[in-house]
Amino acid sequence: MTASLKPILAPRSIALAGVSSRPDSLSIKLLDNLLAAGFTGKIYPVNPRAGSIRELPCHPSVTAIGAPVDLAVLMVPRDLVIPTVEECLAAGVGGVVVITAGFREGGEEGAGLERQLVSRLRAGGVRMVGPNCMGVINTAPDVRLDATFSPTPALPGPVAFASHSGALGVAVLEAAAEAGLGFSQFVSVGNSADVNVNDVLEYWEHDERTRAVMLYLESLDEPRRFLKVASRLSARMPVIALKAGRTAAGQRAASSHTGALAAADTAVDALLAQAGVLRVTTLKEMFDVALAAQSCPAPRGRRVAVVTNAGGPAIVAADALATHGLELAPLTAATQAEIRSFLPAEAAVRDPVDMLPSARPEDYRRALGSVLADEGVDAVVAIAVTPPQGSALEVAEAIASQARECAKPVVAVFMTAAHFYPQAHRVPGMPPVYRYPEWGVRSLAALVRHSERRHEREGEVPVVASPTLQGAVARARWGYLPQAEAFAVLEEIGLPVAPWRFAPDLEAAVQAAEELGFPLVLKGEGKALVHKSEMGAVQVNLSSPAAVRQAALGMADRLAAAGLQLDGFIVQRLVPGGREVILGVNRDPAVGPLLMVGLGGIAVEVWKDVVFRPAPVTTGEAREMIEALRGAPLLGEFRGRPAGDVASLAAAAARLGALAAAVPELAEGDINPLFVLDQGRGCVAVDVRLRLAP
Ligand code: ADP
Ligand code: MG
């Protein structure tokens, strides 16, 4: 799989099919880029009507080249693409990039041609990037490939970039050159008819020069494969993704809580989170984070020292640190004394270190040296507004001199004249430069998030099986399972349920009550009883057989009056207290089963405090989901109440996720509520709905 992309991304020879001799054509721009980048292999222009282009002799066809060709770049008119591909196959070409457009993106006819194109290439065992793409770049010194129309050459660097949009990709390359962002490789995947982003990510896993990955995505091809590949890659380097557009979420049955809480973008978010991908929401943020990833070592913690020559921006930075869950580092007395020794008495030497506007480049150098040496500092934000003494560039040099010696990340914030920025990134060892403190802090925070991610999957995916559920599937019993069966399913997969009995009628309910013991809850069973309490079909806190009898009579009357069918009762032990949590599963048409954990109770749809991940998850991942809830502290020790049994909650969530993954017909399910008891006492479900669909 991976080796098959080598002819495309590291070719020794290139045929340019359809390169025009017109000096203003796009295709000649691509040839010019190849030449300008200093491609280290051979270039064969193919054009039956031209003798030579840019002093390179032209060949009438790919087959006429008569020498081995690794990569063929096709810029021929659409209807010549397939015949040219036939030539490529006959000539034994290693791989192709099809720039030509007018395929799937142009309607049904184009889509048909694209299918033909792919099946020809697959039959020939040759991989293709495109069609409808902007080409590929590899800045490796032994390759020096720029087969794009990019108006500006890509700076060499550690960032690999794949883009669904070619035009946007090229625009990003242009802006990147200005910001000092350097690329190892760039792939415009176009229509991804053959090679898609996952293939490219797999290739980058083995690329020594790539230390960060940037993705512009408009869709997720093969989401489950993306999850695997991106997880492996993100364990080794930051993977930054901008996912634009919303998924076609399909028709979601929103009758469950989980369905209602899953927004259109939920599945993508869940998938990216699970893969450890840093999701950004704007191009600007994608850039900013990539800049930090390009030059910063991985932060070891969240404690940040701010060094500044102006108070205001430092306060903004401190606020941004708090917003992103980072902290101002408590500088040691020794560090503070050291800084004090060379600054005026009015300067602040606690974090933020405010050196005042009089700060000289030399002060930056010394202050940075001190804070970077402090054991309690994990990262530094160096801020400078236009200094009255010395130039911003001298300050930048001072900052760079310390940052490049150090294994801790430094980000620089310069609030100064526009001409400074393009110069700044040419300073050797310059850390990433941002115009505003929030931007710098946000980028640093992304690196912290990445390095805090647990790289090993902690815990295991539980192995579960439910004969009851399998039986219902086998008998094609689509729709909601009766409560008794749904409770049985939970028990079979090892998820504790409050003791319960099904009673077909009133007498049986009283009998069941006596067997179970009090206090009890009585619930109605019936197809139409979806939200039972709203329909008067739940009676809690019944403490005698007489109370059960009365409640059952009352319930039967109420439901009859409302014209709702009652098929019997569930009698269940009352669970006293506990924190109400909701667990859910539903299914995304592209991503497949999703697991949801949230703070439950009747207000779940109001607070929407829920976290989704693709199922199955390990118990460790279920714990991460729980920790990611805004209301997570409510599950810990809280106002004198002992902590909840989070470990058993994680186990229960993982079991439900495993069930959803094992039984594709489980379309959606809610456990609401699951009571989380005090630590050591486990958790217990009291209500569950499971829906099967073919
Ligand atoms: P529905 O969600 O269909 O209205 P539930 O079975 O969830 O019905 O019951 C409604 C509420 O009653 C629950 O959210 C919970 O607060 C309470 N409840 C239900 N069963 C029990 C039980 N066994 N122990 C304690 N409280 C319960
Ligand atoms: Mg409920």
XYZ file of C-alpha atoms in Angstrom, residues 53 95 143 171 198 221 528:
7
model
C 9.366 23.018 -24.497
C 2.057 6.006 -10.767
C 13.775 14.536 -4.749
C -3.396 29.327 -1.437
C -5.706 7.622 4.435
C -13.052 8.751 3.284
C -46.804 3.508 23.101
